[in-house]
Amino acid sequence: MADVVPSPHPRAGEPVFDLHLGGKMATVPTADVSTRDQLSLAYTPGVAEVCEAIAADPGLTRHYTWVPNTVAIVTDGTAVLGLGDIGPDAAMPVMEGKAVLFKQFGGVDGIPICLATTDVEEIIETVVRLAPSFGGINLEDISAPRCFEIEDRLKEALDIPVFHDDQHGTAVVTLAALVNALKLTGRTADATRVVISGAGAAGVAIAKILLAAGVKDIAVTDRKGVVSSDRTDLTPSKKALAELTADQCGRRGTLAEAFDGADVYIGVSGGTVPEEVVATMADDAIIFAMANPNPEVHPDVAHRHARVVATGRSDFPNQINNVLAFPGIFRGAFDVHASAITEGMKVAAADALAALVGEDLSEDLVIPSPFDPRVGPAVATAVAEAARRDGVARI
């Protein structure tokens, strides 16, 4: 068959559009069907034997199909990057990119699924009906608070890993960087004061994983200040968050009040923190300002008041990048045919990432590079071991 010659496109000559021309991925067969015998084994009549074997024992799907190495990358396009609710069509380039990263860094096949609905019930029903085709579900760019219910209910309904990367991938990498930043500044988790701005998907997950890692004093803030139970405007998800965080340590008030004397600031809000507020943090402060493309605290400002600074950008040191986590997490889960991704597996992934920095630990290196070839295998091994400890491994 002749190669398809792309037709001219409206943005020809612009590198980013040229790269995306025709999409960034394709399916490639692993079976050769260039002869009659090969075709008869790969398809009819030979394939019927495999179908009958699986019908008799559905567990054989894990051996004789691509299902156990394939993840569905599901979005409704309501919270895409920093672009917001741009819809399923415009979300596709991001989902394709996610699939490329799964393959490149974890050897996992990813299939983008952009849904033309924002209804919670329809999303859940659709994913449940599609689930037999996949070994795991990666939820992506679904707005809060709907994303919490969708994930929770899919976890209940399915016996395969369900993972909302905007929540847990961000949380895993944040914890890994924080473990090393605390080591560098001589702090312990249980004696560290943390402020998180942003009470959406990422903020909630970061707070929960930090609690699991031993941090006790956490204040999460939104546009109206600290999320605490003395407020009367909290959604159910924020009320539950308040009970786990600010209520435990008596924090309340404004963002500025929360900052005063804090050891760590983690930004996942997209807002801007004035420098005079940043200046009130404790000595040797830690600032992770992760909004893209504009961090909540610009690194130039952050370095005047903090010892360790990280962002979500690739043009500054210490990039908090989800690609460090999700490929290896799914690789490890798939390697042991895990039925779920547990909190223990997430913490294990974070610990593995932190350990890779080793003796190279410095203010400009608290997290490894996404291009470090050790990352995927180290995370996968740690996650697989944790899955066995937590009783969700099936092999």
GROMACS .gro file of C-alpha atoms in nm:
model
  395
    1MET     CA    1   0.000   0.000   0.000
    2ALA     CA    2   0.139   0.344  -0.092
    3ASP     CA    3   0.220   0.590   0.183
    4VAL     CA    4  -0.050   0.846   0.245
    5VAL     CA    5   0.073   1.193   0.154
    6PRO     CA    6  -0.069   1.451   0.397
    7SER     CA    7  -0.256   1.732   0.232
    8PRO     CA    8  -0.156   2.091   0.309
    9HIS     CA    9  -0.301   2.215   0.635
   10PRO     CA   10  -0.399   2.564   0.750
   11ARG     CA   11  -0.106   2.602   0.994
   12ALA     CA   12   0.162   2.444   0.775
   13GLY     CA   13   0.513   2.556   0.864
   14GLU     CA   14   0.439   2.600   1.235
   15PRO     CA   15   0.642   2.330   1.413
   16VAL     CA   16   0.383   2.237   1.675
   17PHE     CA   17   0.109   2.196   1.412
   18ASP     CA   18   0.341   2.010   1.175
   19LEU     CA   19   0.423   1.762   1.453
   20HIS     CA   20   0.054   1.700   1.525
   21LEU     CA   21  -0.042   1.654   1.158
   22GLY     CA   22  -0.237   1.329   1.131
   23GLY     CA   23  -0.219   1.278   1.508
   24LYS     CA   24   0.066   1.150   1.724
   25MET     CA   25  -0.010   0.778   1.741
   26ALA     CA   26  -0.127   0.473   1.545
   27THR     CA   27  -0.191   0.105   1.614
   28VAL     CA   28   0.079  -0.137   1.500
   29PRO     CA   29   0.022  -0.514   1.471
   30THR     CA   30   0.247  -0.748   1.664
   31ALA     CA   31   0.146  -1.051   1.453
   32ASP     CA   32   0.272  -1.101   1.099
   33VAL     CA   33  -0.007  -1.194   0.854
   34SER     CA   34   0.190  -1.187   0.531
   35THR     CA   35   0.125  -1.555   0.447
   36ARG     CA   36  -0.187  -1.771   0.427
   37ASP     CA   37  -0.081  -1.982   0.727
   38GLN     CA   38  -0.012  -1.676   0.940
   39LEU     CA   39  -0.348  -1.526   0.848
   40SER     CA   40  -0.528  -1.847   0.938
   41LEU     CA   41  -0.367  -1.844   1.284
   42ALA     CA   42  -0.414  -1.475   1.353
   43TYR     CA   43  -0.770  -1.462   1.227
   44THR     CA   44  -1.018  -1.720   1.105
   45PRO     CA   45  -1.021  -2.013   1.154
   46GLY     CA   46  -0.747  -2.025   1.418
   47VAL     CA   47  -0.873  -1.736   1.629
   48ALA     CA   48  -1.190  -1.927   1.706
   49GLU     CA   49  -0.997  -2.169   1.928
   50VAL     CA   50  -0.868  -1.882   2.138
   51CYS     CA   51  -1.216  -1.729   2.161
   52GLU     CA   52  -1.364  -2.059   2.282
   53ALA     CA   53  -1.086  -2.100   2.540
   54ILE     CA   54  -1.151  -1.751   2.677
   55ALA     CA   55  -1.526  -1.811   2.682
   56ALA     CA   56  -1.460  -2.116   2.899
   57ASP     CA   57  -1.207  -1.933   3.118
   58PRO     CA   58  -1.225  -1.550   3.098
   59GLY     CA   59  -0.900  -1.528   3.294
   60LEU     CA   60  -0.717  -1.633   2.978
   61THR     CA   61  -0.781  -1.282   2.843
   62ARG     CA   62  -0.476  -1.184   3.047
   63HIS     CA   63  -0.260  -1.416   2.839
   64TYR     CA   64  -0.402  -1.413   2.488
   65THR     CA   65  -0.518  -1.053   2.423
   66TRP     CA   66  -0.369  -0.707   2.454
   67VAL     CA   67  -0.618  -0.620   2.730
   68PRO     CA   68  -0.382  -0.656   3.032
   69ASN     CA   69  -0.132  -0.412   2.882
   70THR     CA   70  -0.383  -0.154   2.760
   71VAL     CA   71  -0.523   0.147   2.944
   72ALA     CA   72  -0.822   0.358   2.847
   73ILE     CA   73  -0.741   0.731   2.872
   74VAL     CA   74  -1.084   0.877   2.943
   75THR     CA   75  -1.183   1.244   2.945
   76ASP     CA   76  -1.489   1.460   2.895
   77GLY     CA   77  -1.276   1.763   2.809
   78THR     CA   78  -1.392   1.976   3.103
   79ALA     CA   79  -1.055   2.050   3.267
   80VAL     CA   80  -0.789   2.020   2.999
   81LEU     CA   81  -0.446   2.143   3.111
   82GLY     CA   82  -0.484   2.511   3.199
   83LEU     CA   83  -0.736   2.557   2.917
   84GLY     CA   84  -1.044   2.453   3.113
   85ASP     CA   85  -1.365   2.323   2.957
   86ILE     CA   86  -1.271   2.301   2.588
   87GLY     CA   87  -1.470   1.989   2.505
   88PRO     CA   88  -1.385   1.637   2.386
   89ASP     CA   89  -1.272   1.729   2.034
   90ALA     CA   90  -1.013   1.980   2.153
   91ALA     CA   91  -0.902   1.742   2.429
   92MET     CA   92  -0.791   1.473   2.183
   93PRO     CA   93  -0.436   1.608   2.119
   94VAL     CA   94  -0.370   1.593   2.494
   95MET     CA   95  -0.508   1.240   2.525
   96GLU     CA   96  -0.299   1.128   2.228
   97GLY     CA   97   0.003   1.280   2.398
   98LYS     CA   98  -0.080   1.089   2.715
   99ALA     CA   99  -0.092   0.766   2.516
  100VAL     CA  100   0.250   0.841   2.366
  101LEU     CA  101   0.392   0.897   2.716
  102PHE     CA  102   0.242   0.573   2.845
  103LYS     CA  103   0.415   0.383   2.566
  104GLN     CA  104   0.744   0.573   2.575
  105PHE     CA  105   0.799   0.564   2.950
  106GLY     CA  106   0.609   0.253   3.061
  107GLY     CA  107   0.564   0.025   2.762
  108VAL     CA  108   0.188   0.051   2.818
  109ASP     CA  109  -0.058   0.082   2.530
  110GLY     CA  110  -0.299   0.372   2.578
  111ILE     CA  111  -0.621   0.440   2.388
  112PRO     CA  112  -0.766   0.794   2.402
  113ILE     CA  113  -1.141   0.803   2.469
  114CYS     CA  114  -1.296   1.151   2.455
  115LEU     CA  115  -1.658   1.137   2.564
  116ALA     CA  116  -1.930   1.365   2.427
  117THR     CA  117  -2.101   1.395   2.765
  118THR     CA  118  -2.036   1.567   3.096
  119ASP     CA  119  -2.308   1.378   3.280
  120VAL     CA  120  -2.166   1.179   3.571
  121GLU     CA  121  -2.403   0.885   3.526
  122GLU     CA  122  -2.339   0.864   3.152
  123ILE     CA  123  -1.960   0.876   3.199
  124ILE     CA  124  -1.969   0.600   3.459
  125GLU     CA  125  -2.202   0.380   3.252
  126THR     CA  126  -1.992   0.429   2.939
  127VAL     CA  127  -1.664   0.340   3.109
  128VAL     CA  128  -1.814   0.035   3.278
  129ARG     CA  129  -1.945  -0.090   2.943
  130LEU     CA  130  -1.606  -0.033   2.777
  131ALA     CA  131  -1.403  -0.186   3.061
  132PRO     CA  132  -1.375  -0.543   2.921
  133SER     CA  133  -1.148  -0.402   2.649
  134PHE     CA  134  -0.893  -0.263   2.895
  135GLY     CA  135  -0.661  -0.362   3.176
  136GLY     CA  136  -0.697  -0.026   3.348
  137ILE     CA  137  -0.872   0.311   3.335
  138ASN     CA  138  -0.681   0.641   3.346
  139LEU     CA  139  -0.923   0.929   3.407
  140GLU     CA  140  -0.792   1.256   3.270
  141ASP     CA  141  -0.890   1.623   3.270
  142ILE     CA  142  -1.235   1.581   3.427
  143SER     CA  143  -1.338   1.879   3.637
  144ALA     CA  144  -1.385   1.871   4.013
  145PRO     CA  145  -1.587   1.784   4.211
  146ARG     CA  146  -1.741   1.543   3.955
  147CYS     CA  147  -1.409   1.366   3.912
  148PHE     CA  148  -1.415   1.243   4.274
  149GLU     CA  149  -1.751   1.068   4.240
  150ILE     CA  150  -1.665   0.926   3.899
  151GLU     CA  151  -1.342   0.773   4.025
  152ASP     CA  152  -1.490   0.639   4.347
  153ARG     CA  153  -1.783   0.472   4.175
  154LEU     CA  154  -1.571   0.323   3.898
  155LYS     CA  155  -1.338   0.177   4.161
  156GLU     CA  156  -1.640   0.011   4.322
  157ALA     CA  157  -1.776  -0.117   3.992
  158LEU     CA  158  -1.458  -0.251   3.831
  159ASP     CA  159  -1.190  -0.503   3.927
  160ILE     CA  160  -0.915  -0.329   3.730
  161PRO     CA  161  -0.702  -0.027   3.826
  162VAL     CA  162  -0.882   0.308   3.806
  163PHE     CA  163  -0.655   0.610   3.842
  164HIS     CA  164  -0.734   0.981   3.806
  165ASP     CA  165  -0.394   1.115   3.705
  166ASP     CA  166  -0.473   1.481   3.770
  167GLN     CA  167  -0.523   1.380   4.131
  168HIS     CA  168  -0.290   1.095   4.207
  169GLY     CA  169  -0.011   1.135   3.952
  170THR     CA  170   0.041   1.492   4.068
  171ALA     CA  171   0.025   1.382   4.431
  172VAL     CA  172   0.281   1.105   4.387
  173VAL     CA  173   0.541   1.329   4.223
  174THR     CA  174   0.476   1.609   4.471
  175LEU     CA  175   0.535   1.373   4.762
  176ALA     CA  176   0.855   1.242   4.606
  177ALA     CA  177   0.994   1.593   4.565
  178LEU     CA  178   0.883   1.690   4.914
  179VAL     CA  179   1.050   1.388   5.075
  180ASN     CA  180   1.383   1.505   4.936
  181ALA     CA  181   1.318   1.874   5.007
  182LEU     CA  182   1.244   1.793   5.371
  183LYS     CA  183   1.564   1.588   5.390
  184LEU     CA  184   1.762   1.875   5.242
  185THR     CA  185   1.620   2.130   5.487
  186GLY     CA  186   1.647   1.904   5.792
  187ARG     CA  187   1.274   1.868   5.852
  188THR     CA  188   1.056   1.573   5.944
  189ALA     CA  189   0.710   1.521   5.797
  190ASP     CA  190   0.529   1.526   6.131
  191ALA     CA  191   0.680   1.864   6.229
  192THR     CA  192   0.623   2.040   5.896
  193ARG     CA  193   0.355   2.302   5.827
  194VAL     CA  194   0.214   2.282   5.475
  195VAL     CA  195  -0.010   2.523   5.284
  196ILE     CA  196  -0.179   2.400   4.965
  197SER     CA  197  -0.358   2.651   4.743
  198GLY     CA  198  -0.624   2.486   4.530
  199ALA     CA  199  -0.896   2.258   4.663
  200GLY     CA  200  -0.967   2.082   4.335
  201ALA     CA  201  -0.862   1.739   4.220
  202ALA     CA  202  -0.487   1.785   4.264
  203GLY     CA  203  -0.511   1.974   4.593
  204VAL     CA  204  -0.731   1.710   4.753
  205ALA     CA  205  -0.509   1.422   4.642
  206ILE     CA  206  -0.190   1.597   4.752
  207ALA     CA  207  -0.336   1.664   5.095
  208LYS     CA  208  -0.438   1.299   5.133
  209ILE     CA  209  -0.105   1.154   5.024
  210LEU     CA  210   0.084   1.393   5.253
  211LEU     CA  211  -0.134   1.283   5.543
  212ALA     CA  212  -0.057   0.921   5.455
  213ALA     CA  213   0.314   1.010   5.456
  214GLY     CA  214   0.297   1.154   5.807
  215VAL     CA  215   0.240   1.528   5.757
  216LYS     CA  216   0.000   1.645   6.026
  217ASP     CA  217  -0.034   2.022   5.980
  218ILE     CA  218  -0.196   2.098   5.643
  219ALA     CA  219  -0.408   2.397   5.543
  220VAL     CA  220  -0.576   2.381   5.202
  221THR     CA  221  -0.702   2.711   5.064
  222ASP     CA  222  -0.942   2.817   4.791
  223ARG     CA  223  -1.045   3.164   4.670
  224LYS     CA  224  -1.216   3.235   5.004
  225GLY     CA  225  -0.931   3.128   5.229
  226VAL     CA  226  -0.856   2.821   5.436
  227VAL     CA  227  -1.094   2.531   5.380
  228SER     CA  228  -1.215   2.479   5.738
  229SER     CA  229  -1.543   2.366   5.889
  230ASP     CA  230  -1.622   2.707   6.038
  231ARG     CA  231  -1.715   2.815   5.684
  232THR     CA  232  -2.075   2.775   5.568
  233ASP     CA  233  -2.005   2.765   5.193
  234LEU     CA  234  -1.826   2.432   5.163
  235THR     CA  235  -1.924   2.163   4.915
  236PRO     CA  236  -1.939   1.806   5.051
  237SER     CA  237  -1.592   1.731   4.911
  238LYS     CA  238  -1.445   2.045   5.070
  239LYS     CA  239  -1.620   1.969   5.399
  240ALA     CA  240  -1.457   1.626   5.404
  241LEU     CA  241  -1.122   1.783   5.316
  242ALA     CA  242  -1.153   2.038   5.597
  243GLU     CA  243  -1.212   1.762   5.851
  244LEU     CA  244  -0.891   1.587   5.743
  245THR     CA  245  -0.672   1.899   5.727
  246ALA     CA  246  -0.738   2.244   5.876
  247ASP     CA  247  -0.977   2.118   6.143
  248GLN     CA  248  -0.707   1.886   6.278
  249CYS     CA  249  -0.462   2.168   6.344
  250GLY     CA  250  -0.700   2.461   6.401
  251ARG     CA  251  -0.607   2.651   6.084
  252ARG     CA  252  -0.852   2.906   5.942
  253GLY     CA  253  -0.861   3.249   5.788
  254THR     CA  254  -0.704   3.391   5.473
  255LEU     CA  255  -0.430   3.259   5.248
  256ALA     CA  256  -0.196   3.522   5.391
  257GLU     CA  257  -0.269   3.406   5.745
  258ALA     CA  258  -0.201   3.047   5.648
  259PHE     CA  259   0.131   3.144   5.488
  260ASP     CA  260   0.267   3.315   5.800
  261GLY     CA  261   0.535   3.082   5.937
  262ALA     CA  262   0.456   2.794   5.700
  263ASP     CA  263   0.741   2.563   5.600
  264VAL     CA  264   0.599   2.445   5.267
  265TYR     CA  265   0.378   2.599   5.000
  266ILE     CA  266   0.227   2.379   4.727
  267GLY     CA  267   0.038   2.562   4.454
  268VAL     CA  268  -0.212   2.387   4.227
  269SER     CA  269  -0.452   2.677   4.191
  270GLY     CA  270  -0.344   2.895   3.903
  271GLY     CA  271  -0.366   3.207   4.119
  272THR     CA  272  -0.087   3.444   4.218
  273VAL     CA  273   0.062   3.482   4.566
  274PRO     CA  274   0.198   3.833   4.639
  275GLU     CA  275   0.566   3.847   4.732
  276GLU     CA  276   0.493   4.016   5.063
  277VAL     CA  277   0.290   3.707   5.161
  278VAL     CA  278   0.561   3.466   5.045
  279ALA     CA  279   0.811   3.659   5.257
  280THR     CA  280   0.629   3.557   5.577
  281MET     CA  281   0.718   3.189   5.539
  282ALA     CA  282   0.963   3.014   5.771
  283ASP     CA  283   1.338   3.013   5.710
  284ASP     CA  284   1.459   2.754   5.454
  285ALA     CA  285   1.109   2.741   5.310
  286ILE     CA  286   1.001   2.504   5.033
  287ILE     CA  287   0.787   2.633   4.745
  288PHE     CA  288   0.629   2.410   4.483
  289ALA     CA  289   0.438   2.649   4.253
  290MET     CA  290   0.299   2.415   3.990
  291ALA     CA  291   0.044   2.610   3.786
  292ASN     CA  292   0.123   2.611   3.414
  293PRO     CA  293   0.228   2.817   3.231
  294ASN     CA  294   0.234   3.078   3.509
  295PRO     CA  295   0.342   2.949   3.852
  296GLU     CA  296   0.161   3.093   4.154
  297VAL     CA  297   0.499   3.226   4.268
  298HIS     CA  298   0.750   3.299   3.994
  299PRO     CA  299   1.078   3.116   4.058
  300ASP     CA  300   1.272   3.445   4.068
  301VAL     CA  301   1.048   3.561   4.351
  302ALA     CA  302   1.041   3.222   4.522
  303HIS     CA  303   1.420   3.196   4.534
  304ARG     CA  304   1.439   3.520   4.731
  305HIS     CA  305   1.242   3.360   5.014
  306ALA     CA  306   1.282   2.982   4.983
  307ARG     CA  307   1.562   2.731   4.978
  308VAL     CA  308   1.395   2.477   4.751
  309VAL     CA  309   1.177   2.579   4.456
  310ALA     CA  310   0.990   2.356   4.210
  311THR     CA  311   0.741   2.424   3.933
  312GLY     CA  312   0.544   2.234   3.672
  313ARG     CA  313   0.755   2.381   3.392
  314SER     CA  314   1.039   2.217   3.205
  315ASP     CA  315   1.247   2.535   3.177
  316PHE     CA  316   1.321   2.555   3.551
  317PRO     CA  317   1.490   2.301   3.781
  318ASN     CA  318   1.279   2.055   3.978
  319GLN     CA  319   0.989   1.998   3.739
  320ILE     CA  320   0.692   1.830   3.908
  321ASN     CA  321   0.582   1.627   3.607
  322ASN     CA  322   0.318   1.352   3.616
  323VAL     CA  323   0.507   1.156   3.351
  324LEU     CA  324   0.741   1.051   3.632
  325ALA     CA  325   0.455   0.857   3.788
  326PHE     CA  326   0.169   0.728   3.575
  327PRO     CA  327   0.359   0.512   3.321
  328GLY     CA  328   0.549   0.325   3.592
  329ILE     CA  329   0.244   0.298   3.818
  330PHE     CA  330   0.038   0.129   3.547
  331ARG     CA  331   0.338  -0.080   3.435
  332GLY     CA  332   0.378  -0.213   3.788
  333ALA     CA  333   0.005  -0.269   3.834
  334PHE     CA  334  -0.021  -0.452   3.501
  335ASP     CA  335   0.286  -0.666   3.572
  336VAL     CA  336   0.106  -0.827   3.867
  337HIS     CA  337  -0.246  -0.803   3.717
  338ALA     CA  338  -0.350  -0.578   4.006
  339SER     CA  339  -0.721  -0.532   4.070
  340ALA     CA  340  -0.675  -0.176   4.199
  341ILE     CA  341  -0.420   0.095   4.272
  342THR     CA  342  -0.393   0.139   4.647
  343GLU     CA  343  -0.263   0.423   4.863
  344GLY     CA  344   0.030   0.198   4.948
  345MET     CA  345   0.116   0.163   4.580
  346LYS     CA  346   0.110   0.541   4.534
  347VAL     CA  347   0.335   0.604   4.835
  348ALA     CA  348   0.570   0.330   4.715
  349ALA     CA  349   0.594   0.504   4.377
  350ALA     CA  350   0.679   0.833   4.549
  351ASP     CA  351   0.944   0.671   4.766
  352ALA     CA  352   1.101   0.504   4.462
  353LEU     CA  353   1.119   0.837   4.278
  354ALA     CA  354   1.272   1.013   4.576
  355ALA     CA  355   1.533   0.741   4.621
  356LEU     CA  356   1.658   0.779   4.264
  357VAL     CA  357   1.801   1.123   4.343
  358GLY     CA  358   2.033   0.968   4.601
  359GLU     CA  359   2.362   1.143   4.668
  360ASP     CA  360   2.294   1.398   4.394
  361LEU     CA  361   2.037   1.569   4.618
  362SER     CA  362   2.064   1.948   4.603
  363GLU     CA  363   1.842   2.256   4.593
  364ASP     CA  364   1.817   2.218   4.216
  365LEU     CA  365   1.767   1.841   4.217
  366VAL     CA  366   1.499   1.705   4.448
  367ILE     CA  367   1.324   1.501   4.179
  368PRO     CA  368   1.471   1.298   3.890
  369SER     CA  369   1.434   1.396   3.527
  370PRO     CA  370   1.154   1.236   3.323
  371PHE     CA  371   1.429   1.125   3.083
  372ASP     CA  372   1.619   0.933   3.351
  373PRO     CA  373   1.591   0.574   3.218
  374ARG     CA  374   1.574   0.438   3.573
  375VAL     CA  375   1.243   0.609   3.652
  376GLY     CA  376   0.989   0.379   3.486
  377PRO     CA  377   1.144   0.050   3.599
  378ALA     CA  378   1.203   0.175   3.956
  379VAL     CA  379   0.844   0.294   3.995
  380ALA     CA  380   0.704  -0.021   3.835
  381THR     CA  381   0.904  -0.251   4.065
  382ALA     CA  382   0.802  -0.058   4.377
  383VAL     CA  383   0.435  -0.052   4.274
  384ALA     CA  384   0.429  -0.424   4.196
  385GLU     CA  385   0.582  -0.506   4.534
  386ALA     CA  386   0.333  -0.279   4.711
  387ALA     CA  387   0.044  -0.442   4.523
  388ARG     CA  388   0.152  -0.778   4.661
  389ARG     CA  389   0.180  -0.637   5.015
  390ASP     CA  390  -0.164  -0.477   4.986
  391GLY     CA  391  -0.324  -0.796   4.856
  392VAL     CA  392  -0.440  -0.666   4.516
  393ALA     CA  393  -0.190  -0.858   4.299
  394ARG     CA  394  -0.334  -1.154   4.111
  395ILE     CA  395  -0.007  -1.313   4.003
   0.00000   0.00000   0.00000
